[in-house]
Amino acid sequence: MEKNRVNRSAKNSFSQSAEMILKEHKKNMGEVIRVVINARTTFEFPAHFSPEEIAIRIENYKKRHNLV
């Protein structure tokens, strides 16, 4: 029982740490462009990316995940 409590505490700590890191990264990233691939997949690209660069990254994602 004690072991489960320690594992749960470690998981919560890890989750909180990961959320803080993600929030900090988004804050440092600046303006972003959101691109919706499907109902479950959304990307945020830096606003300075060209449309061609975004299209290339989306195509690579689709190829890797067999969405083409």
mmCIF file of C-alpha atoms in Angstrom:
data_model
loop_
_atom_site.group_PDB
_atom_site.id
_atom_site.type_symbol
_atom_site.label_atom_id
_atom_site.label_comp_id
_atom_site.label_asym_id
_atom_site.label_seq_id
_atom_site.Cartn_x
_atom_site.Cartn_y
_atom_site.Cartn_z
ATOM 1 C CA MET A 1 0.000 0.000 0.000
ATOM 2 C CA GLU A 2 2.792 2.421 0.887
ATOM 3 C CA LYS A 3 4.525 1.683 -2.417
ATOM 4 C CA ASN A 4 1.408 2.697 -4.411
ATOM 5 C CA ARG A 5 1.229 6.013 -2.580
ATOM 6 C CA VAL A 6 4.867 6.781 -3.412
ATOM 7 C CA ASN A 7 4.350 5.885 -7.086
ATOM 8 C CA ARG A 8 1.229 8.049 -7.294
ATOM 9 C CA SER A 9 3.081 10.946 -5.703
ATOM 10 C CA ALA A 10 5.970 10.559 -8.141
ATOM 11 C CA LYS A 11 3.520 10.473 -11.082
ATOM 12 C CA ASN A 12 1.763 13.630 -9.905
ATOM 13 C CA SER A 13 5.068 15.391 -9.435
ATOM 14 C CA PHE A 14 6.213 14.341 -12.906
ATOM 15 C CA SER A 15 2.920 15.465 -14.482
ATOM 16 C CA GLN A 16 3.088 18.856 -12.793
ATOM 17 C CA SER A 17 6.698 19.283 -13.858
ATOM 18 C CA ALA A 18 5.871 18.375 -17.465
ATOM 19 C CA GLU A 19 2.943 20.826 -17.523
ATOM 20 C CA MET A 20 5.126 23.646 -16.196
ATOM 21 C CA ILE A 21 7.821 22.935 -18.797
ATOM 22 C CA LEU A 22 5.235 22.932 -21.596
ATOM 23 C CA LYS A 23 3.688 26.209 -20.402
ATOM 24 C CA GLU A 24 7.116 27.840 -20.182
ATOM 25 C CA HIS A 25 8.041 26.615 -23.673
ATOM 26 C CA LYS A 26 4.798 27.992 -25.135
ATOM 27 C CA LYS A 27 5.397 31.332 -23.436
ATOM 28 C CA ASN A 28 8.925 31.532 -24.893
ATOM 29 C CA MET A 29 7.762 30.474 -28.343
ATOM 30 C CA GLY A 30 5.876 33.694 -28.995
ATOM 31 C CA GLU A 31 3.145 33.915 -31.597
ATOM 32 C CA VAL A 32 1.999 30.644 -33.113
ATOM 33 C CA ILE A 33 -0.167 29.406 -35.947
ATOM 34 C CA ARG A 34 -2.541 26.563 -35.115
ATOM 35 C CA VAL A 35 -3.135 23.918 -37.768
ATOM 36 C CA VAL A 36 -5.831 21.281 -37.295
ATOM 37 C CA ILE A 37 -5.022 17.953 -38.938
ATOM 38 C CA ASN A 38 -8.104 16.085 -37.716
ATOM 39 C CA ALA A 39 -10.450 16.131 -34.719
ATOM 40 C CA ARG A 40 -7.737 14.771 -32.415
ATOM 41 C CA THR A 41 -4.576 16.360 -33.822
ATOM 42 C CA THR A 42 -3.623 20.027 -33.685
ATOM 43 C CA PHE A 43 -0.176 21.530 -34.261
ATOM 44 C CA GLU A 44 1.187 24.862 -33.165
ATOM 45 C CA PHE A 45 3.913 26.242 -35.419
ATOM 46 C CA PRO A 46 5.940 29.403 -34.803
ATOM 47 C CA ALA A 47 4.414 32.340 -36.700
ATOM 48 C CA HIS A 48 7.671 32.927 -38.581
ATOM 49 C CA PHE A 49 7.391 29.580 -40.424
ATOM 50 C CA SER A 50 6.554 29.949 -44.095
ATOM 51 C CA PRO A 51 3.459 28.189 -45.484
ATOM 52 C CA GLU A 52 5.779 25.847 -47.411
ATOM 53 C CA GLU A 53 7.641 24.889 -44.250
ATOM 54 C CA ILE A 54 4.378 24.174 -42.438
ATOM 55 C CA ALA A 55 3.105 22.093 -45.377
ATOM 56 C CA ILE A 56 6.308 20.015 -45.383
ATOM 57 C CA ARG A 57 6.025 19.291 -41.664
ATOM 58 C CA ILE A 58 2.366 18.320 -41.991
ATOM 59 C CA GLU A 59 3.118 15.987 -44.897
ATOM 60 C CA ASN A 60 5.928 14.357 -42.911
ATOM 61 C CA TYR A 61 3.549 13.816 -39.998
ATOM 62 C CA LYS A 62 0.923 12.278 -42.268
ATOM 63 C CA LYS A 63 3.497 9.932 -43.836
ATOM 64 C CA ARG A 64 4.797 8.792 -40.446
ATOM 65 C CA HIS A 65 1.285 8.089 -39.198
ATOM 66 C CA ASN A 66 -0.073 6.590 -42.428
ATOM 67 C CA LEU A 67 -2.662 9.339 -42.922
ATOM 68 C CA VAL A 68 -1.831 9.943 -46.590
#
